[in-house]
Amino acid sequence: MGQTQDFPFDIEDVTELLHLRIRRRCADGVYTDCPICGDNRGKMKVNYAMNVWRCNYCGESGGMLKLYAKVHGISNSEAYQEICEAIQNGICFPAVPPPQPKKKASQEISQAIRAENPVIHQTLTGLLGLLKLSEQHREHLRTVRGLTDEQIDTLGYKSTPPFYMCMKLADQLIAQGYTVEGVPGFYKKNGRWTVNFSTITAGFLVPVRGIDGMIRGCQIRLDVPLKNDNDPPEKEGAKYIWLSSASKPMGTSSGSPVHFVGNPFARVVYVTEGFLKADVSHYLSGRTFAATAGANNTESLKLLFSLLAANGTQLIIETEDIDNPSPVRRKEIPKPDGGVRKLGIPTVVDRIIQQAIAQQLQPIYEPLFSDVSYGYRPKRSGQQAVRQVKNYAEQGYIYAVEVDLSKYFDTLNHELLMELLRKQIHDKRVTGLIKKYLKAGVMENGVTTKTKEGSPQGGPLSPLLANIYLNEFDQEMARRGVKMVRYADDIVVVTKSKRAAEHMLESCRKFLEGKLKLTMNLQKSKVVSLFSIRNFKFLGCCLGKNGRGIYIRVHRNSLRKAKQKLRELTNRSQGRNVRMVMAKVKEFIRGWIGYFYIADMKRILQSWDKWLRRRIRMYIWKQWKKPKTRVLNLKKLGIPEWQAYQWGNTRLGYWRVAGSAILSRSITNEKLALAGYYDFPAQYEQIRKLHLCD
């Protein structure tokens, strides 16, 4: 039976009677200052649902009577009488002066001397290795910051652990041989090392690296901004704090180091404020950035500038917001068909502004978009588009019109696009800014060319504008009752007969070229059967048909490209450690399967798995090099001495040896798994069950 049924009051009443200062609210209660220890940082949790309290700083806890009794120095029965009297008579007791907070550790105990940079790097790397990144934080970095999973993992962002794990983490690091004394964030509590994480500092860690790539410290990007007592209500509060232990026994300061990301020998280096901003800017722009925690930390840049000067840096640019967009930087990437795709990479500031515009316009246009559109839209994907084509095929729509638009992003008509935008956006400032971005121009080889049409690929705003433009085509096809699927500028119109498909091909051309002023590539736009292995391809997939029905498969060109990539990653001449090779293979094939899981390719992956294991064994055999080394390693792996000597001195080629029974017995599948080999056929089956359970 809860206390709310036994007493005519609850802990919320007690909180009000004690005049506890509420710092923040949560789902089941509040966080207040602690009247027991005098802590004024809101570390005491008052649980309204359970009628209990606990201070995460001093460790005191209990029920509502104990709270009142300890504050006033009386018994629980006296506390009960006083609370009842106060509630019945409407008495409001004056606030009890809190005890004086404990003196800072720096006044009671000496602080540790800051450790050397290599020690700090090793320890913080070990700490990050023990932590994980929550899905909530990963989604924030993906959607809000625009980073990929690969970039997130490379940067090493990790979520802060719960406070009760701090001592355990320190113990684990010490047991693994790491030094924690003198490392920012670590301190001693009751004679035992711990790390300075708490409920208030919940968020994710941003490693701060020097020009040498070593971690100098960590910042915490807070989930809930931290406000000072004197902050006005409208102020949001601090979003970032250092992982520091300067005020703790045997703790040390973060030192406010400078963050460096990119090429240490870059000719041009950009300086900005904020470490996370520098990381995002580097990956979005490909440029080198140095960052400080704030405007007051610029003094620490002097040493970095001297190092950069010695490395050959010629220009240091301070990034700042500007009103007029800068020209985008031209970048050409090769296409599978032999051509090039022209990308336009905006500046960091322009990218941020474009992202903000896109986030505001997306909710406006999303309800207006057709269901046939799957590209660059929330909760929609290329896999859904392919499955929809399969559904149409099952309904008897077995002919497809593949519509290919020539240089779609580069040929958008500005006037027509602005006319479409003005129908929904009535703020001229917004439309005017979008027009400036469209007219900003392109910089190529130092020469700026004005743009009269098109929206360059590479900016956050371009995908949305492309969808708005082609939405006119989607709506027109819907009015005609035409079945189609569109992913960006990849369009498939399906029909039940070849004659109808040929008619739709001409109809699509007239609308796209006449109404939208686009150019249709007549060489690539064609009528094909959905089951044509050679001719039909949509988003890397095609359809197959057997006695059990219609199924999705990976197009042979996509299979060939993927296998070629695996062959390059496992090339025996690259000189990398085999564990690094397997990590790169895992990274690639995990992403590849994550995209093509909709396809039926169990047997293909099983054959790839056998082939890839053999290539890994070949790679290991090559690394052993000398016969003496091979003999020794084979003996270590359990091969009899005579057999190890025989195979260690064999003249057979690498591939022959890799397929032999002797390597299968010595470098077993189990040993490969322990070394980091990725069982991608099993992962494929798991993903299939997860996403295709229906």
XYZ file of C-alpha atoms in Angstrom:
694
model
C 0.000 0.000 0.000
C 1.436 3.366 -1.016
C 1.894 6.307 1.303
C -0.703 8.340 -0.484
C -3.320 5.979 0.974
C -1.863 6.002 4.498
C -1.298 9.746 4.912
C -3.496 12.784 4.229
C -0.597 14.351 2.299
C 2.112 13.367 -0.155
C 5.713 14.280 -0.843
C 4.685 17.124 -3.128
C 3.072 18.813 -0.109
C 6.271 18.264 1.858
C 8.298 19.797 -0.966
C 6.149 22.922 -0.841
C 6.320 23.159 2.944
C 10.111 22.967 2.852
C 10.355 25.587 0.094
C 12.639 23.310 -1.943
C 13.961 25.039 -5.055
C 12.916 23.118 -8.152
C 15.629 23.082 -10.811
C 13.889 20.977 -13.422
C 10.931 18.666 -13.854
C 10.721 15.118 -15.162
C 7.955 12.627 -15.923
C 7.546 11.309 -12.384
C 8.739 14.198 -10.245
C 11.240 17.028 -9.919
C 14.921 17.698 -9.268
C 15.556 20.100 -6.394
C 18.401 21.478 -4.314
C 19.242 19.207 -1.411
C 18.370 20.651 2.034
C 20.461 17.945 3.719
C 23.910 18.531 2.210
C 23.307 21.997 0.842
C 24.009 21.120 -2.783
C 22.487 23.789 -5.047
C 22.795 22.085 -8.447
C 19.485 20.262 -8.453
C 20.868 16.795 -7.704
C 18.045 15.649 -5.402
C 15.314 13.653 -7.153
C 11.833 13.899 -5.593
C 9.637 11.118 -6.958
C 5.983 12.195 -6.778
C 4.731 8.785 -7.933
C 6.569 6.757 -5.252
C 6.659 9.441 -2.510
C 10.419 9.006 -2.085
C 13.526 11.150 -2.520
C 17.237 10.680 -3.111
C 20.177 13.071 -3.369
C 22.639 11.903 -6.006
C 25.361 14.028 -4.420
C 25.325 13.070 -0.736
C 23.514 9.738 -1.168
C 20.782 10.476 1.421
C 17.356 9.030 0.615
C 14.059 7.983 2.155
C 10.346 8.763 2.446
C 8.588 12.078 2.924
C 8.526 11.917 6.718
C 12.274 11.291 6.846
C 12.883 14.271 4.562
C 10.911 16.660 6.762
C 12.331 15.184 9.971
C 15.992 15.447 8.861
C 15.591 19.037 7.731
C 14.005 20.134 11.042
C 15.945 17.744 13.314
C 12.842 16.046 14.745
C 11.403 12.527 14.849
C 9.146 11.042 12.180
C 6.109 11.177 14.480
C 6.737 14.852 15.243
C 7.165 15.460 11.522
C 3.818 13.793 10.822
C 2.035 15.995 13.372
C 3.619 19.211 12.096
C 2.818 18.430 8.451
C -0.823 17.578 9.242
C -1.202 20.739 11.320
C 0.302 22.881 8.602
C -1.939 21.441 5.864
C -5.139 21.542 7.944
C -4.605 25.095 9.162
C -3.031 26.456 5.997
C 0.186 27.291 7.813
C 3.180 28.075 5.630
C 6.393 27.596 7.606
C 9.311 29.869 6.769
C 12.042 28.375 4.694
C 14.709 26.543 6.652
C 18.154 27.923 5.867
C 20.077 25.163 4.074
C 23.341 23.966 5.538
C 26.485 25.443 4.176
C 27.655 23.491 1.142
C 30.769 21.449 1.450
C 34.020 23.143 0.652
C 35.436 22.468 -2.732
C 37.749 19.555 -2.953
C 40.503 21.865 -4.101
C 40.400 23.508 -0.678
C 40.571 20.208 1.172
C 42.825 18.028 -0.929
C 45.510 18.549 -3.534
C 44.717 18.086 -7.182
C 46.434 15.685 -9.536
C 48.996 16.973 -12.018
C 47.622 16.811 -15.542
C 48.900 13.683 -17.288
C 50.902 13.714 -20.501
C 48.996 13.856 -23.776
C 49.692 10.216 -24.756
C 48.375 9.009 -21.391
C 45.231 11.146 -21.686
C 44.682 9.882 -25.232
C 45.063 6.236 -24.258
C 42.795 6.483 -21.218
C 40.037 8.469 -22.906
C 40.203 6.145 -25.924
C 39.767 3.215 -23.553
C 36.862 4.975 -21.836
C 35.108 5.651 -25.141
C 35.645 2.017 -26.073
C 33.624 0.943 -23.024
C 30.708 3.231 -23.887
C 28.007 3.004 -26.527
C 26.101 5.572 -28.564
C 22.374 5.463 -27.938
C 20.020 5.268 -30.895
C 18.511 8.604 -29.839
C 21.879 10.361 -30.069
C 22.777 8.560 -33.302
C 19.502 9.676 -34.874
C 20.203 13.267 -33.784
C 23.634 13.160 -35.408
C 22.155 11.654 -38.577
C 19.116 13.846 -39.055
C 20.040 17.140 -37.400
C 23.811 17.168 -38.027
C 23.778 15.372 -41.369
C 26.455 12.811 -40.514
C 26.511 9.236 -41.775
C 26.851 6.204 -39.495
C 30.393 5.706 -40.770
C 31.344 9.297 -39.934
C 29.717 9.069 -36.509
C 31.676 5.913 -35.680
C 34.910 7.424 -37.015
C 34.522 10.526 -34.846
C 33.976 8.338 -31.782
C 30.881 9.969 -30.301
C 29.511 8.032 -27.309
C 26.590 8.544 -24.928
C 27.374 9.354 -21.314
C 26.782 6.436 -18.941
C 24.476 6.496 -15.892
C 26.141 7.831 -12.740
C 26.053 4.430 -10.994
C 28.419 3.033 -13.657
C 31.179 5.588 -13.055
C 33.215 3.653 -10.498
C 32.833 0.428 -12.436
C 34.170 2.121 -15.579
C 37.192 3.433 -13.709
C 37.831 -0.032 -12.238
C 37.667 -1.606 -15.689
C 40.155 0.881 -17.115
C 42.576 0.372 -14.237
C 42.263 -3.401 -14.606
C 43.137 -3.048 -18.310
C 46.330 -1.154 -17.448
C 45.200 2.403 -18.151
C 46.336 5.357 -16.029
C 43.445 7.459 -14.712
C 45.326 9.824 -12.404
C 45.741 13.209 -14.032
C 43.221 12.476 -16.790
C 40.388 15.059 -17.032
C 37.148 13.653 -15.686
C 38.678 11.145 -13.238
C 38.898 11.732 -9.502
C 38.874 9.878 -6.186
C 35.776 9.334 -4.092
C 36.104 7.579 -0.744
C 39.516 6.295 -1.770
C 38.262 4.829 -5.047
C 38.703 6.194 -8.559
C 35.613 7.255 -10.480
C 34.712 9.391 -13.489
C 32.670 12.573 -13.355
C 29.322 11.695 -14.978
C 25.952 12.520 -13.420
C 22.267 12.832 -14.227
C 22.647 16.531 -14.977
C 25.462 15.905 -17.462
C 23.512 13.362 -19.528
C 24.263 13.698 -23.247
C 26.899 12.446 -25.659
C 30.668 12.839 -25.616
C 32.538 14.783 -28.297
C 36.241 13.781 -28.347
C 38.555 16.795 -28.725
C 41.672 15.950 -30.733
C 44.892 17.800 -31.266
C 46.731 18.281 -34.545
C 48.471 14.935 -33.939
C 45.115 13.135 -33.793
C 45.374 12.317 -30.087
C 42.430 12.963 -27.799
C 43.126 15.870 -25.452
C 39.786 15.814 -23.653
C 36.049 15.452 -24.151
C 33.103 17.772 -24.223
C 29.579 16.693 -23.341
C 26.723 17.829 -25.552
C 23.951 17.998 -22.965
C 20.475 16.596 -23.548
C 19.065 19.288 -21.246
C 20.829 22.695 -21.294
C 22.372 23.633 -17.966
C 21.220 26.966 -16.554
C 22.900 29.057 -13.877
C 21.009 30.548 -10.980
C 21.337 34.061 -12.371
C 20.253 33.184 -15.902
C 17.016 34.868 -17.055
C 14.063 32.538 -17.802
C 14.280 33.133 -21.544
C 17.920 31.985 -21.694
C 18.238 28.407 -22.853
C 21.338 27.569 -20.853
C 24.675 25.946 -21.650
C 24.538 23.140 -24.225
C 28.140 22.003 -23.784
C 30.300 21.333 -20.735
C 33.762 19.877 -20.372
C 34.370 16.420 -18.985
C 36.421 17.779 -16.107
C 37.199 16.991 -12.496
C 38.948 20.197 -11.442
C 36.838 20.589 -8.287
C 37.153 16.957 -7.188
C 39.748 15.158 -5.046
C 42.733 14.171 -7.220
C 40.896 15.569 -10.222
C 42.217 17.842 -12.929
C 40.961 20.474 -15.339
C 40.096 19.825 -18.959
C 42.606 22.438 -19.986
C 40.239 23.774 -22.701
C 42.307 22.358 -25.595
C 41.897 23.280 -29.268
C 40.149 20.774 -31.502
C 41.631 19.942 -34.910
C 39.983 17.880 -37.649
C 41.274 17.376 -41.175
C 44.654 17.520 -42.878
C 47.458 18.915 -40.649
C 49.352 19.907 -43.824
C 46.399 21.688 -45.449
C 47.167 24.912 -47.254
C 43.966 26.516 -45.923
C 42.593 25.983 -42.398
C 39.250 27.306 -41.168
C 38.760 28.400 -37.557
C 35.361 28.189 -35.904
C 33.770 28.094 -32.474
C 32.435 24.719 -31.291
C 33.936 21.237 -31.634
C 30.845 19.467 -32.933
C 30.383 22.254 -35.486
C 33.969 21.722 -36.667
C 33.446 17.962 -37.064
C 30.234 18.414 -39.032
C 31.734 21.190 -41.154
C 34.761 19.047 -41.978
C 32.728 16.082 -43.175
C 30.190 18.200 -45.039
C 32.739 20.393 -46.786
C 35.879 18.251 -46.882
C 37.930 21.145 -45.461
C 40.239 21.346 -42.473
C 38.935 22.991 -39.296
C 40.312 24.127 -35.960
C 37.875 24.936 -33.185
C 37.824 26.423 -29.710
C 35.197 25.976 -27.040
C 34.312 29.675 -27.141
C 35.453 33.160 -27.952
C 37.429 33.364 -24.701
C 39.639 30.410 -25.610
C 41.350 31.925 -28.644
C 44.633 32.317 -26.743
C 45.187 28.565 -27.040
C 45.210 28.896 -30.847
C 48.663 30.537 -30.908
C 50.559 27.273 -30.462
C 48.407 25.579 -33.105
C 49.040 28.397 -35.587
C 52.796 28.068 -35.133
C 52.588 24.315 -35.801
C 50.445 24.899 -38.881
C 52.900 27.461 -40.194
C 55.685 24.908 -39.841
C 53.522 22.377 -41.731
C 53.053 24.721 -44.688
C 49.645 26.280 -43.986
C 49.382 29.536 -45.928
C 45.902 30.808 -45.107
C 43.780 30.728 -41.950
C 40.158 31.784 -42.403
C 37.748 32.634 -39.607
C 34.289 31.367 -40.531
C 31.436 33.773 -39.971
C 27.833 34.143 -41.085
C 27.178 36.094 -44.263
C 24.014 37.403 -45.887
C 24.826 36.602 -49.487
C 25.398 32.966 -50.484
C 28.789 32.003 -51.814
C 29.274 30.050 -55.055
C 29.209 26.292 -54.633
C 32.389 24.323 -55.219
C 32.205 22.013 -58.224
C 33.024 18.378 -57.615
C 32.719 15.710 -60.288
C 32.255 12.045 -59.446
C 32.237 9.244 -62.014
C 29.009 7.490 -62.985
C 28.748 3.734 -63.524
C 27.921 4.330 -67.206
C 31.139 6.234 -67.763
C 29.908 9.825 -67.439
C 30.342 12.206 -64.497
C 27.885 13.557 -61.957
C 28.462 17.217 -61.150
C 28.064 18.061 -57.473
C 27.873 21.545 -56.011
C 29.220 21.749 -52.452
C 28.065 24.859 -50.544
C 30.138 26.582 -47.881
C 29.622 25.546 -44.286
C 27.489 28.553 -43.427
C 25.379 28.202 -46.574
C 24.862 24.529 -45.839
C 23.600 25.295 -42.355
C 21.186 27.938 -43.645
C 19.937 25.627 -46.396
C 19.366 22.883 -43.864
C 17.333 25.264 -41.707
C 15.185 26.283 -44.695
C 14.624 22.663 -45.688
C 13.545 21.740 -42.156
C 10.947 24.501 -42.210
C 9.615 23.745 -45.698
C 9.480 19.961 -45.354
C 6.332 19.924 -43.142
C 4.596 22.302 -45.563
C 5.193 20.260 -48.699
C 5.133 16.735 -47.291
C 1.290 16.500 -47.249
C 1.211 17.812 -50.833
C 3.551 15.187 -52.261
C 2.159 12.143 -54.053
C 2.335 8.632 -52.608
C 4.273 7.524 -55.687
C 7.299 9.615 -54.612
C 9.830 7.852 -52.363
C 13.067 9.823 -52.665
C 14.379 12.270 -50.032
C 11.256 11.992 -47.909
C 10.879 11.077 -44.226
C 9.869 7.476 -43.480
C 10.287 6.559 -47.149
C 13.115 4.682 -48.791
C 14.386 3.117 -51.966
C 13.470 -0.318 -50.617
C 9.831 0.750 -50.377
C 9.967 1.994 -53.972
C 11.318 -1.345 -55.227
C 8.692 -3.267 -53.264
C 5.974 -1.103 -54.796
C 7.200 -2.016 -58.295
C 7.023 -5.667 -57.250
C 3.438 -5.151 -56.006
C 2.453 -3.675 -59.375
C 4.011 -6.662 -61.152
C 1.948 -9.021 -58.997
C -1.158 -7.087 -60.096
C -0.399 -7.733 -63.767
C 1.538 -4.574 -64.650
C 4.407 -6.366 -66.334
C 5.687 -3.650 -68.685
C 7.651 -0.654 -67.534
C 8.510 2.721 -68.997
C 11.925 3.714 -67.679
C 12.091 7.506 -67.827
C 15.602 8.934 -67.773
C 16.015 12.697 -67.410
C 19.178 14.254 -68.784
C 21.042 16.203 -66.067
C 17.852 16.706 -64.086
C 19.260 18.687 -61.146
C 21.292 20.899 -63.474
C 18.346 21.793 -65.742
C 15.603 22.860 -63.324
C 13.969 25.997 -64.663
C 14.402 28.737 -62.049
C 11.372 30.783 -62.986
C 9.053 27.789 -63.042
C 10.469 26.544 -59.734
C 10.024 29.937 -58.066
C 6.452 30.066 -59.368
C 5.744 26.702 -57.747
C 7.336 27.828 -54.474
C 5.318 31.058 -54.284
C 2.077 29.054 -54.332
C 2.802 27.794 -50.788
C 5.450 30.184 -49.425
C 4.117 33.693 -49.002
C 7.129 35.087 -47.145
C 9.130 36.929 -49.797
C 12.234 36.845 -47.626
C 12.304 33.047 -47.795
C 11.632 32.825 -51.525
C 14.160 35.597 -52.132
C 16.827 33.711 -50.168
C 16.100 30.490 -52.072
C 16.448 32.373 -55.339
C 19.822 33.724 -54.194
C 21.011 30.180 -53.595
C 19.815 29.118 -57.030
C 21.649 32.067 -58.622
C 24.789 31.871 -56.422
C 26.905 30.349 -59.173
C 29.513 27.622 -59.341
C 33.252 27.903 -58.649
C 35.425 25.609 -60.734
C 39.206 25.892 -60.853
C 38.993 29.279 -59.154
C 36.570 30.674 -61.759
C 32.995 31.548 -60.747
C 30.215 30.975 -63.280
C 26.707 32.293 -62.766
C 23.916 29.721 -62.843
C 20.860 30.412 -64.990
C 19.168 27.092 -64.305
C 19.451 24.068 -62.071
C 19.861 23.332 -58.386
C 23.307 21.813 -57.790
C 23.417 18.405 -56.157
C 25.207 18.459 -52.832
C 23.207 21.069 -50.931
C 20.606 20.192 -48.257
C 17.941 22.192 -50.073
C 18.332 20.641 -53.542
C 16.503 17.322 -52.854
C 13.429 19.134 -51.556
C 13.377 21.543 -54.509
C 13.727 18.604 -56.902
C 10.724 16.879 -55.327
C 8.654 20.078 -55.470
C 9.462 20.434 -59.166
C 8.594 16.853 -60.172
C 5.519 16.783 -57.940
C 3.715 18.421 -60.871
C 4.463 15.323 -62.951
C 3.353 13.028 -60.091
C 0.020 14.816 -59.750
C -0.580 14.794 -63.498
C -0.005 11.027 -63.686
C -2.306 10.540 -60.699
C -5.083 12.512 -62.430
C -4.721 10.205 -65.436
C -4.848 7.088 -63.268
C -1.325 6.018 -64.269
C 0.596 3.579 -62.064
C 4.141 4.753 -61.404
C 6.967 4.871 -58.875
C 9.459 7.712 -58.563
C 12.641 7.966 -56.527
C 14.102 11.455 -57.129
C 14.624 11.538 -60.910
C 14.408 7.730 -61.324
C 10.917 7.162 -62.747
C 9.187 3.884 -63.586
C 5.704 3.915 -65.158
C 4.047 0.462 -65.311
C 1.373 -0.816 -67.683
C -0.291 -4.131 -68.513
C 0.598 -4.128 -72.200
C 3.575 -3.174 -74.331
C 1.439 -0.965 -76.569
C 0.149 1.021 -73.591
C 3.722 1.395 -72.363
C 4.885 2.796 -75.695
C 2.000 5.266 -75.608
C 2.940 6.321 -72.032
C 6.551 6.857 -73.067
C 5.514 9.484 -75.602
C 2.958 11.010 -73.210
C 5.581 11.380 -70.463
C 8.002 12.996 -72.880
C 5.454 15.616 -73.986
C 4.599 16.611 -70.411
C 8.159 16.656 -69.075
C 9.598 18.576 -71.998
C 6.603 20.785 -72.715
C 5.237 21.616 -69.277
C 8.312 21.260 -67.025
C 10.966 22.228 -69.612
C 13.100 19.172 -68.874
C 14.994 16.999 -71.327
C 14.291 13.283 -71.558
C 17.172 11.063 -72.572
C 15.624 9.136 -75.472
C 18.515 6.675 -75.602
C 18.069 5.513 -72.018
C 14.292 6.008 -71.744
C 12.715 2.804 -73.002
C 9.925 0.248 -72.709
C 11.013 -3.006 -71.085
C 9.549 -6.050 -69.425
C 9.751 -5.980 -65.646
C 11.261 -9.464 -65.779
C 13.970 -8.649 -68.290
C 17.248 -9.549 -66.589
C 19.327 -7.551 -69.013
C 17.208 -4.430 -69.531
C 15.218 -3.630 -66.381
C 17.026 -2.079 -63.448
C 15.573 0.156 -60.739
C 17.667 1.439 -57.839
C 20.149 -1.403 -58.303
C 17.442 -4.091 -58.215
C 15.427 -6.108 -60.714
C 12.592 -8.633 -60.585
C 12.544 -12.373 -61.088
C 9.786 -14.914 -61.515
C 9.607 -18.605 -60.658
C 7.096 -21.213 -59.588
C 6.663 -19.566 -56.186
C 5.884 -16.157 -57.650
C 7.624 -12.829 -58.202
C 10.690 -11.923 -56.171
C 13.251 -9.122 -55.923
C 16.884 -9.702 -56.753
C 20.031 -7.643 -56.986
C 20.871 -6.598 -60.516
C 23.925 -8.334 -61.891
C 25.730 -5.019 -62.383
C 25.260 -4.210 -58.697
C 26.523 -7.672 -57.763
C 29.554 -7.278 -59.979
C 30.427 -3.879 -58.497
C 30.058 -5.149 -54.929
C 32.249 -8.187 -55.529
C 34.871 -6.018 -57.224
C 34.882 -3.757 -54.162
C 35.397 -6.761 -51.875
C 38.226 -7.906 -54.117
C 39.886 -4.495 -53.756
C 39.419 -4.458 -49.977
C 41.040 -7.889 -49.621
C 43.870 -7.252 -52.057
C 46.837 -9.098 -50.588
C 49.320 -6.381 -51.610
C 47.973 -3.503 -49.525
C 50.127 -4.268 -46.450
C 47.456 -3.692 -43.793
C 46.865 -5.747 -40.687
C 44.285 -8.454 -41.403
C 42.051 -7.202 -38.616
C 41.920 -3.788 -40.322
C 41.077 -5.474 -43.606
C 38.216 -7.412 -42.038
C 36.966 -4.234 -40.363
C 36.859 -2.469 -43.749
C 35.085 -5.458 -45.301
C 32.553 -5.465 -42.474
C 31.968 -1.743 -42.870
C 31.285 -2.068 -46.596
C 29.204 -5.218 -46.670
C 27.102 -4.202 -43.670
C 26.026 -1.070 -45.521
C 25.542 -2.995 -48.758
C 23.309 -5.598 -47.117
C 21.486 -2.838 -45.249
C 20.386 -1.504 -48.626
C 19.836 -4.741 -50.595
C 18.220 -6.814 -47.833
C 14.918 -6.739 -49.749
C 16.433 -8.929 -52.462
C 16.493 -12.730 -52.403
C 20.206 -13.506 -52.428
C 20.805 -16.144 -49.738
C 22.710 -18.501 -52.036
C 24.744 -15.667 -53.529
C 25.863 -14.485 -50.104
C 26.705 -18.031 -49.025
C 28.972 -18.419 -52.064
C 30.496 -14.998 -51.375
C 31.119 -15.998 -47.788
C 33.063 -19.087 -48.842
C 35.009 -17.079 -51.401
C 35.744 -14.232 -48.982
C 36.986 -16.556 -46.224
C 39.409 -18.032 -48.727
C 40.642 -14.564 -49.688
C 41.159 -13.691 -46.016
C 43.180 -16.892 -45.531
C 45.182 -16.005 -48.637
C 45.808 -12.553 -47.156
C 47.066 -14.045 -43.884
C 49.267 -16.539 -45.736
C 50.798 -13.694 -47.721
C 51.532 -11.734 -44.534
C 53.427 -14.659 -43.024
C 55.883 -14.261 -45.955
C 58.882 -16.422 -45.000
C 58.740 -20.237 -44.798
C 60.124 -20.116 -41.265
C 57.282 -17.855 -40.139
C 54.691 -20.039 -41.850
C 55.998 -23.204 -40.232
C 56.038 -21.582 -36.808
C 52.509 -20.185 -37.132
C 51.080 -23.441 -38.458
C 52.567 -25.298 -35.479
C 51.050 -22.714 -33.105
C 47.666 -23.317 -34.729
C 47.801 -27.057 -34.008
C 49.281 -28.471 -37.223
C 51.757 -31.387 -36.731
C 55.397 -30.418 -37.180
C 56.008 -32.534 -40.279
C 52.905 -31.166 -41.981
C 53.688 -27.586 -40.958
C 57.203 -27.940 -42.432
C 55.775 -29.440 -45.648
C 53.209 -26.648 -46.208
C 55.429 -23.871 -44.908
C 57.902 -24.629 -47.674
C 55.368 -25.306 -50.434
C 55.744 -23.609 -53.798
C 52.016 -23.583 -54.479
C 50.430 -20.203 -55.170
C 48.627 -18.154 -52.550
C 45.152 -18.952 -53.859
C 45.879 -22.705 -54.013
C 47.166 -22.738 -50.451
C 44.220 -20.638 -49.206
C 41.823 -23.292 -50.517
C 43.704 -26.200 -48.984
C 42.525 -28.273 -46.069
C 45.621 -27.357 -44.075
C 44.585 -23.673 -43.836
C 40.963 -24.585 -43.170
C 42.130 -26.683 -40.206
C 44.559 -24.078 -38.876
C 42.771 -20.783 -39.652
C 39.308 -22.061 -38.818
C 36.054 -20.195 -39.234
C 35.876 -19.875 -35.458
C 39.312 -18.240 -35.307
C 38.352 -15.856 -38.101
C 35.199 -14.903 -36.195
C 37.237 -14.174 -33.061
C 39.571 -12.005 -35.146
C 36.648 -9.922 -36.428
C 35.289 -11.714 -39.486
C 31.743 -10.592 -40.271
C 29.229 -13.389 -40.824
C 27.197 -11.461 -43.364
C 24.930 -14.325 -44.534
C 23.652 -14.699 -40.964
C 23.272 -10.933 -40.656
C 21.337 -10.871 -43.916
C 18.907 -13.501 -42.619
C 18.461 -11.559 -39.399
C 17.700 -8.307 -41.230
C 15.283 -10.102 -43.539
C 13.369 -11.503 -40.582
C 13.306 -8.104 -38.919
C 12.056 -6.086 -41.914
C 10.156 -8.621 -43.942
C 8.323 -10.507 -41.214
C 5.040 -9.806 -42.984
